[in-house]
């Protein structure tokens, strides 16, 4: 049963500082530390694996040295149609919700400059790439009539439902230069500029046991709105080893984010219910990528990329909230790793492509107190998939080359399963972190946890011109 009189748990019993909303943790990793990786249909069909192949503007998403591989100019545009479905299961019931959206996913261009000298430097190429993706994500969890909250006015309500609702976008614009040395060694560098927009809410509904009426509650400091811009730089190299093998390596600096945010707060002893604005600065992880490619002939190519996060997210400290976030990431964040494999087969003017990628879970095992289906509390429950988990992606695609013009299409299926915590927030004296309605508040020192299956089915079509 939810409790109205609580003692604050020790930090070891809670998986992160009590003042923070779960969505702040999720967004730090899922949005600000996860640069958009939406490229052309070719790039997406090969699971984003091109670190040692290069040859087009999408090289700026993995290894800018790939710009130096290009021998002709190119311009392309990609339309994306995304489908994001979350199915949240709790206490024997499930809710599923699907978000479909069409957008401009990618624009890319490369200009090649052949050096007409006797030097071993063959080309100096310039590229620009724009990637854009929706970050809309809605997780609705069904209720449980066994979870009862007793309000101070001698009324009681049962848990009706919960929802995390996020909508917005994340984009990355990159400018880079790549050089070709003797058709065997390639160098590249890029500058990356990020923009983001997040509207986030965390709401719960409780149903009166007396008359069945529903009462809506919002988590303290939600809903919140964030507008962010960030900057990073990247360096890369690619080397040929014989006619059939290439190796590549790239390093991307941390992304330095400036985030302007506003949020609602409740039950303040001075201001009551109102809203506030603040700025945050976040440094997302530095990343390194190593790549290998096998090019059997002009008809077949295979590429493998491995990316590893080298640092952890870190907020500039302005107060207790940033300190709590930094302590959580310091103690619980794992350096993210991702493997991507992509292949292309050419049959005259046709192109057949496929790929697979795997990204690891970003967190160590986390321990929380959680509510059981019968309304009791299970203490010290450990989860290795709380908030976010590992991710698998399968992709395939095809294309047709009209010599100067080409058209490509691809399909991508991305899946992940994780445990979704919510409903936690204590109110104790001057410490306010609960769920609030205009007339009531709910204080809870344990989490309700649902099982979420996320499935994303994405389609891309690219139109390009080579010159």
Coordinates of C-alpha atoms in Angstrom, one line a residue:
X1 CA 0.0 0.0 0.0
X2 CA 1.2 3.5 -0.7
X3 CA 2.2 5.3 2.4
X4 CA 1.3 8.9 3.4
X5 CA 3.9 9.0 6.3
X6 CA 7.4 8.1 5.2
X7 CA 11.0 8.1 6.4
X8 CA 13.4 9.0 3.6
X9 CA 15.3 6.0 2.4
X10 CA 19.0 5.8 2.4
X11 CA 20.8 6.6 -0.9
X12 CA 21.7 2.9 -1.3
X13 CA 18.1 1.9 -1.3
X14 CA 17.1 4.3 -4.1
X15 CA 18.5 4.0 -7.5
X16 CA 19.1 7.7 -7.9
X17 CA 18.6 10.9 -5.9
X18 CA 15.0 11.4 -4.9
X19 CA 14.6 14.9 -6.3
X20 CA 15.1 13.8 -9.9
X21 CA 12.4 12.5 -12.2
X22 CA 13.1 9.2 -14.0
X23 CA 12.7 11.0 -17.3
X24 CA 15.6 13.3 -16.5
X25 CA 17.9 10.3 -16.2
X26 CA 16.4 8.7 -19.4
X27 CA 16.7 11.9 -21.5
X28 CA 20.3 12.5 -20.4
X29 CA 21.3 9.2 -22.0
X30 CA 18.7 8.6 -24.6
X31 CA 18.7 12.2 -26.1
X32 CA 21.8 14.2 -25.0
X33 CA 24.3 11.3 -25.0
X34 CA 22.9 9.6 -28.1
X35 CA 23.6 11.7 -31.3
X36 CA 21.2 11.2 -34.2
X37 CA 22.4 8.4 -36.4
X38 CA 19.8 8.9 -39.2
X39 CA 21.7 8.9 -42.5
X40 CA 20.7 8.1 -46.1
X41 CA 18.7 5.0 -46.9
X42 CA 22.0 3.3 -47.9
X43 CA 23.6 4.2 -44.5
X44 CA 20.6 3.0 -42.6
X45 CA 20.3 -0.2 -44.6
X46 CA 23.8 -1.1 -43.5
X47 CA 23.0 -0.3 -39.9
X48 CA 25.1 2.9 -40.0
X49 CA 28.3 0.9 -40.5
X50 CA 30.6 2.8 -42.9
X51 CA 33.6 3.8 -40.7
X52 CA 36.2 2.2 -43.0
X53 CA 34.3 2.5 -46.3
X54 CA 33.3 6.2 -46.4
X55 CA 32.7 7.8 -49.7
X56 CA 29.8 10.1 -49.0
X57 CA 28.6 12.8 -46.5
X58 CA 27.3 10.2 -44.0
X59 CA 31.0 9.6 -43.2
X60 CA 30.6 12.6 -40.8
X61 CA 28.3 10.4 -38.7
X62 CA 31.1 7.9 -38.0
X63 CA 34.5 8.7 -39.4
X64 CA 35.2 12.0 -41.2
X65 CA 38.1 10.5 -43.0
X66 CA 35.6 8.8 -45.3
X67 CA 35.1 12.1 -47.0
X68 CA 38.5 11.7 -48.5
X69 CA 37.4 8.4 -50.2
X70 CA 34.9 10.2 -52.5
X71 CA 36.1 10.8 -56.1
X72 CA 33.0 12.6 -57.3
X73 CA 30.6 15.2 -56.0
X74 CA 27.2 14.1 -54.6
X75 CA 24.0 15.6 -53.2
X76 CA 21.2 13.5 -51.5
X77 CA 18.1 13.9 -49.5
X78 CA 16.3 11.3 -47.4
X79 CA 12.7 11.1 -46.3
X80 CA 12.0 9.1 -43.1
X81 CA 8.8 7.4 -41.9
X82 CA 9.1 6.3 -38.3
X83 CA 6.9 4.1 -36.1
X84 CA 7.6 3.9 -32.4
X85 CA 5.5 1.5 -30.3
X86 CA 5.7 1.0 -26.6
X87 CA 3.8 -1.8 -24.9
X88 CA 3.8 -1.5 -21.1
X89 CA 2.7 -4.5 -19.0
X90 CA 1.8 -4.2 -15.3
X91 CA -0.2 -6.3 -12.8
X92 CA -1.5 -8.6 -15.6
X93 CA -2.6 -5.9 -18.0
X94 CA -0.9 -4.1 -20.9
X95 CA -1.3 -0.8 -22.8
X96 CA 0.2 -0.3 -26.2
X97 CA 0.7 3.0 -28.0
X98 CA 2.1 3.7 -31.4
X99 CA 3.5 7.0 -32.7
X100 CA 3.9 7.4 -36.5
X101 CA 5.7 10.3 -38.1
X102 CA 7.1 11.4 -41.4
X103 CA 10.0 13.9 -41.7
X104 CA 13.1 15.0 -43.5
X105 CA 15.7 12.6 -42.0
X106 CA 18.9 13.5 -43.8
X107 CA 20.6 15.9 -46.2
X108 CA 24.1 15.4 -47.4
X109 CA 26.6 16.9 -49.9
X110 CA 30.2 16.3 -50.9
X111 CA 32.3 18.5 -53.1
X112 CA 35.5 17.0 -54.5
X113 CA 38.6 18.9 -55.4
X114 CA 41.2 16.9 -57.4
X115 CA 44.7 18.2 -56.9
X116 CA 46.3 18.5 -60.3
X117 CA 49.8 18.3 -59.1
X118 CA 52.5 15.6 -58.9
X119 CA 52.1 15.4 -55.1
X120 CA 50.8 12.2 -53.5
X121 CA 47.8 14.1 -52.2
X122 CA 45.1 13.3 -54.7
X123 CA 41.9 14.9 -53.4
X124 CA 40.8 17.5 -50.8
X125 CA 37.0 17.1 -50.3
X126 CA 34.5 19.1 -48.3
X127 CA 31.2 17.7 -46.9
X128 CA 28.1 18.7 -45.0
X129 CA 25.6 16.4 -43.4
X130 CA 22.3 17.1 -41.6
X131 CA 20.5 14.4 -39.6
X132 CA 17.2 14.8 -37.9
X133 CA 15.1 12.4 -35.8
X134 CA 12.0 12.6 -33.8
X135 CA 12.4 11.7 -30.1
X136 CA 8.6 11.3 -29.4
X137 CA 8.1 8.6 -26.9
X138 CA 4.9 7.7 -25.0
X139 CA 4.8 5.0 -22.3
X140 CA 1.4 4.5 -20.7
X141 CA 1.0 1.9 -18.0
X142 CA -2.3 0.4 -16.8
X143 CA -3.5 0.7 -13.2
X144 CA -3.7 -1.7 -10.3
X145 CA -6.7 -1.6 -8.0
X146 CA -4.6 -3.2 -5.2
X147 CA -2.4 -0.1 -4.9
X148 CA -4.4 2.2 -2.6
X149 CA -3.5 5.6 -1.3
X150 CA -5.1 6.9 1.9
X151 CA -5.4 10.7 1.8
X152 CA -5.4 12.8 5.1
X153 CA -9.1 13.7 4.6
X154 CA -10.1 10.1 5.2
X155 CA -10.6 9.4 1.5
X156 CA -8.9 6.6 -0.5
X157 CA -8.1 6.1 -4.2
X158 CA -6.7 3.3 -6.2
X159 CA -3.9 3.6 -8.8
X160 CA -5.5 4.1 -12.3
X161 CA -2.7 4.6 -14.7
X162 CA 0.7 6.3 -15.3
X163 CA 2.3 7.9 -18.4
X164 CA 5.7 9.3 -19.4
X165 CA 5.0 11.5 -22.4
X166 CA 7.9 13.0 -24.4
X167 CA 7.9 14.7 -27.7
X168 CA 10.4 16.8 -29.6
X169 CA 13.4 16.4 -32.0
X170 CA 17.2 16.0 -32.1
X171 CA 19.3 17.2 -35.0
X172 CA 23.0 17.2 -35.9
X173 CA 24.6 19.4 -38.5
X174 CA 28.2 18.5 -39.4
X175 CA 30.8 20.2 -41.6
X176 CA 34.0 18.4 -42.5
X177 CA 37.0 18.0 -44.7
X178 CA 38.7 14.9 -45.9
X179 CA 42.0 14.3 -47.7
X180 CA 43.2 11.4 -50.0
X181 CA 46.9 10.6 -49.8
X182 CA 48.0 8.4 -52.7
X183 CA 44.7 6.5 -52.7
X184 CA 45.8 4.5 -49.7
X185 CA 45.6 6.8 -46.7
X186 CA 42.7 9.2 -45.7
X187 CA 42.4 11.9 -43.1
X188 CA 39.4 13.8 -42.0
X189 CA 38.0 16.3 -39.5
X190 CA 34.6 17.5 -38.7
X191 CA 32.6 20.0 -36.6
X192 CA 29.2 19.0 -35.2
X193 CA 26.4 21.2 -34.1
X194 CA 23.4 19.8 -32.2
X195 CA 19.9 21.1 -31.5
X196 CA 17.2 19.5 -29.4
X197 CA 13.8 20.2 -28.1
X198 CA 12.0 18.2 -25.4
X199 CA 8.5 18.5 -23.9
X200 CA 8.2 16.0 -21.1
X201 CA 5.5 15.1 -18.6
X202 CA 5.2 12.5 -15.9
X203 CA 1.5 12.0 -14.8
X204 CA -0.6 9.5 -12.8
X205 CA -4.3 9.0 -12.3
X206 CA -5.9 7.8 -9.1
X207 CA -9.6 6.7 -8.9
X208 CA -11.7 7.5 -5.9
X209 CA -13.0 4.4 -4.0
X210 CA -16.0 6.4 -2.9
X211 CA -17.4 7.5 -6.2
X212 CA -15.0 6.3 -9.0
X213 CA -14.0 9.8 -10.0
X214 CA -10.5 10.3 -11.5
X215 CA -7.9 12.7 -10.1
X216 CA -4.8 13.7 -12.2
X217 CA -1.4 14.1 -10.6
X218 CA 1.9 15.5 -11.9
X219 CA 5.3 14.7 -10.6
X220 CA 7.1 17.5 -8.8
X221 CA 9.0 19.7 -11.4
X222 CA 7.0 18.4 -14.3
X223 CA 6.0 18.9 -17.0
X224 CA 9.2 20.5 -18.1
X225 CA 10.4 21.9 -21.4
X226 CA 14.0 22.0 -22.6
X227 CA 15.7 23.6 -25.6
X228 CA 19.3 22.6 -26.1
X229 CA 22.3 23.3 -28.4
X230 CA 25.6 21.5 -28.3
X231 CA 29.0 21.3 -30.1
X232 CA 31.5 18.5 -30.7
X233 CA 34.5 17.9 -33.0
X234 CA 35.7 14.7 -34.6
X235 CA 38.9 13.4 -36.2
X236 CA 39.5 10.2 -38.2
X237 CA 41.9 8.1 -40.3
X238 CA 41.4 5.3 -42.8
X239 CA 44.2 3.1 -44.2
X240 CA 44.3 0.6 -47.0
X241 CA 46.0 -2.7 -46.5
X242 CA 46.3 -4.3 -49.9
X243 CA 43.4 -4.0 -52.4
X244 CA 40.8 -5.7 -50.2
X245 CA 41.2 -4.5 -46.6
X246 CA 40.8 -1.1 -44.9
X247 CA 41.1 -0.1 -41.2
X248 CA 39.7 3.1 -39.7
X249 CA 39.7 4.9 -36.4
X250 CA 37.8 8.0 -35.3
X251 CA 37.4 10.1 -32.1
X252 CA 34.6 12.4 -31.3
X253 CA 35.0 14.8 -28.4
X254 CA 32.3 15.1 -25.7
X255 CA 29.3 17.1 -26.8
X256 CA 29.1 20.4 -24.8
X257 CA 25.4 21.1 -24.2
X258 CA 23.7 24.4 -23.1
X259 CA 20.2 23.6 -22.0
X260 CA 17.5 26.1 -21.3
X261 CA 14.7 24.6 -19.3
X262 CA 11.4 25.6 -17.6
X263 CA 9.3 23.4 -15.3
X264 CA 6.3 23.5 -13.1
X265 CA 6.6 23.1 -9.3
X266 CA 4.0 22.6 -6.6
X267 CA 3.3 23.2 -3.0
X268 CA 6.1 25.7 -2.4
X269 CA 5.9 27.4 1.0
X270 CA 6.4 30.8 -0.7
X271 CA 5.2 30.6 -4.3
X272 CA 2.7 27.8 -4.1
X273 CA 2.1 26.2 -7.5
X274 CA 4.1 28.1 -10.2
X275 CA 6.8 27.6 -12.8
X276 CA 10.5 28.3 -12.9
X277 CA 13.3 28.7 -15.5
X278 CA 16.9 27.7 -15.3
X279 CA 20.0 26.8 -17.4
X280 CA 22.0 23.6 -17.4
X281 CA 25.3 22.7 -18.9
X282 CA 25.9 19.0 -19.7
X283 CA 29.0 17.3 -21.1
X284 CA 28.1 14.0 -22.8
X285 CA 30.5 11.2 -23.3
X286 CA 33.5 11.2 -25.6
X287 CA 33.4 8.4 -28.1
X288 CA 35.9 6.3 -30.1
X289 CA 35.2 4.2 -33.1
X290 CA 37.4 1.5 -34.8
X291 CA 36.4 0.0 -38.1
X292 CA 37.4 -2.7 -40.5
X293 CA 36.2 -3.2 -44.1
X294 CA 36.6 -6.1 -46.6
X295 CA 36.1 -5.2 -50.2
X296 CA 36.1 -8.4 -52.2
X297 CA 35.5 -6.7 -55.5
X298 CA 33.5 -3.8 -57.0
X299 CA 30.5 -6.0 -56.4
X300 CA 30.7 -6.7 -52.6
X301 CA 31.8 -4.8 -49.5
X302 CA 31.5 -5.6 -45.8
X303 CA 32.1 -3.2 -42.9
X304 CA 32.3 -3.5 -39.1
X305 CA 32.3 -0.6 -36.6
X306 CA 32.8 -0.8 -32.9
X307 CA 32.1 2.4 -30.9
X308 CA 32.9 2.8 -27.2
X309 CA 32.0 5.7 -24.8
X310 CA 35.2 6.8 -23.0
X311 CA 33.7 9.1 -20.4
X312 CA 30.4 9.6 -18.5
X313 CA 27.7 12.3 -18.7
X314 CA 28.4 15.2 -16.3
X315 CA 26.4 18.3 -15.4
X316 CA 28.0 21.6 -14.3
X317 CA 27.0 22.0 -10.7
X318 CA 24.7 24.9 -9.9
X319 CA 23.0 23.3 -7.0
X320 CA 21.9 20.0 -5.4
X321 CA 20.0 18.7 -8.5
X322 CA 23.2 18.6 -10.6
X323 CA 25.2 17.1 -7.8
X324 CA 22.6 14.3 -7.4
X325 CA 22.6 13.6 -11.2
X326 CA 26.4 13.5 -11.3
X327 CA 26.6 11.1 -8.3
X328 CA 24.1 8.8 -10.0
X329 CA 26.0 8.7 -13.3
X330 CA 29.3 8.3 -11.5
X331 CA 28.1 5.3 -9.6
X332 CA 25.7 3.6 -12.1
X333 CA 26.5 4.6 -15.7
X334 CA 28.4 2.1 -17.9
X335 CA 30.4 3.2 -20.8
X336 CA 28.1 2.6 -23.8
X337 CA 29.4 0.3 -26.5
X338 CA 27.9 -0.5 -29.9
X339 CA 28.7 -2.9 -32.7
X340 CA 27.5 -2.3 -36.3
X341 CA 27.8 -4.7 -39.3
X342 CA 26.8 -3.7 -42.8
X343 CA 27.2 -5.2 -46.3
X344 CA 26.4 -4.2 -49.8
X345 CA 26.2 -6.4 -53.0
X346 CA 26.1 -4.8 -56.4
X347 CA 24.5 -6.6 -59.4
X348 CA 24.9 -4.3 -62.4
X349 CA 22.9 -1.2 -61.5
X350 CA 21.1 -2.8 -58.6
X351 CA 22.2 -2.5 -54.9
X352 CA 21.3 -5.0 -52.2
X353 CA 22.2 -4.1 -48.6
X354 CA 21.8 -5.4 -45.1
X355 CA 23.0 -4.7 -41.5
X356 CA 22.8 -5.5 -37.8
X357 CA 23.7 -3.4 -34.8
X358 CA 23.8 -4.0 -31.0
X359 CA 24.1 -1.4 -28.4
X360 CA 24.7 -2.3 -24.7
X361 CA 22.7 -1.3 -21.7
X362 CA 23.9 2.1 -20.3
X363 CA 23.4 1.2 -16.6
X364 CA 24.7 -1.3 -14.1
X365 CA 22.3 -3.3 -12.1
X366 CA 20.1 -1.0 -9.9
X367 CA 18.4 -1.8 -6.6
X368 CA 15.0 -0.3 -5.6
X369 CA 12.0 -1.0 -3.4
X370 CA 9.0 -1.8 -5.6
X371 CA 5.3 -2.5 -5.2
X372 CA 4.1 -6.0 -5.8
X373 CA 0.9 -6.8 -7.7
X374 CA -1.0 -7.3 -4.4
X375 CA -0.1 -3.9 -3.1
X376 CA 2.8 -5.0 -0.8
X377 CA 6.4 -3.8 -1.0
X378 CA 9.3 -5.9 -2.2
X379 CA 12.5 -4.4 -0.7
X380 CA 15.9 -4.4 -2.4
X381 CA 14.7 -5.6 -5.8
X382 CA 17.6 -5.7 -8.3
X383 CA 17.2 -4.9 -12.0
X384 CA 19.8 -5.0 -14.8
X385 CA 17.5 -3.4 -17.3
X386 CA 16.0 -0.4 -15.4
X387 CA 15.0 2.7 -17.3
X388 CA 16.9 1.7 -20.5
X389 CA 18.4 -1.6 -21.8
X390 CA 20.4 -3.0 -24.7
X391 CA 19.1 -2.5 -28.2
X392 CA 19.1 -4.7 -31.3
X393 CA 18.5 -3.4 -34.8
X394 CA 18.1 -5.3 -38.1
X395 CA 18.0 -3.5 -41.4
X396 CA 17.9 -4.1 -45.2
X397 CA 17.6 -2.1 -48.3
X398 CA 17.9 -1.9 -52.0
X399 CA 18.8 0.7 -54.6
X400 CA 19.1 1.5 -58.3
X401 CA 21.8 3.5 -59.9
X402 CA 20.8 5.6 -63.0
X403 CA 24.5 6.7 -63.4
X404 CA 24.0 10.4 -62.5
X405 CA 21.0 9.8 -60.4
X406 CA 20.1 7.1 -57.9
X407 CA 17.3 6.1 -55.6
X408 CA 17.6 4.0 -52.5
X409 CA 15.1 2.6 -50.0
X410 CA 15.6 0.8 -46.6
X411 CA 13.7 -0.7 -43.7
X412 CA 14.9 -0.8 -40.1
X413 CA 13.6 -2.8 -37.1
X414 CA 14.8 -1.7 -33.7
X415 CA 13.8 -3.6 -30.5
X416 CA 14.5 -3.2 -26.8
X417 CA 12.9 -4.4 -23.5
X418 CA 13.4 -2.7 -20.2
X419 CA 11.8 -2.2 -16.7
X420 CA 10.0 1.1 -16.4
X421 CA 10.0 2.6 -12.8
X422 CA 7.5 5.3 -11.8
X423 CA 5.3 6.6 -9.0
X424 CA 8.2 7.2 -6.6
X425 CA 8.5 10.6 -4.8
X426 CA 8.7 11.3 -1.1
X427 CA 7.3 14.4 0.7
X428 CA 8.9 14.8 4.1
X429 CA 8.9 18.2 5.9
X430 CA 10.5 20.7 3.5
X431 CA 11.5 17.9 1.1
X432 CA 9.0 17.9 -1.8
X433 CA 9.3 15.3 -4.6
X434 CA 5.8 13.7 -4.8
X435 CA 2.9 13.7 -7.2
X436 CA 0.5 16.7 -7.0
X437 CA -3.0 17.6 -8.0
X438 CA -4.7 20.9 -7.3
X439 CA -6.1 19.5 -4.1
X440 CA -4.0 16.5 -3.0
X441 CA -0.5 15.1 -3.0
X442 CA 0.8 11.6 -3.1
X443 CA 4.1 10.6 -1.3
X444 CA 5.6 7.2 -2.1
X445 CA 8.9 5.6 -1.0
X446 CA 8.7 2.7 -3.4
X447 CA 8.4 2.3 -7.2
X448 CA 5.8 0.7 -9.3
X449 CA 7.6 -1.1 -12.2
X450 CA 6.2 -2.2 -15.5
X451 CA 7.8 -4.2 -18.3
X452 CA 8.1 -2.3 -21.5
X453 CA 8.7 -3.6 -25.0
X454 CA 9.8 -1.0 -27.5
X455 CA 9.6 -1.7 -31.2
X456 CA 10.5 0.8 -33.9
X457 CA 9.9 0.2 -37.6
X458 CA 11.5 2.8 -39.8
X459 CA 11.4 3.4 -43.5
X460 CA 13.7 5.6 -45.5
X461 CA 13.9 6.7 -49.2
X462 CA 16.8 8.6 -50.6
X463 CA 17.1 10.5 -53.9
X464 CA 20.6 11.4 -54.9
X465 CA 22.7 13.1 -57.7
X466 CA 26.3 12.5 -58.5
X467 CA 28.3 15.0 -60.5

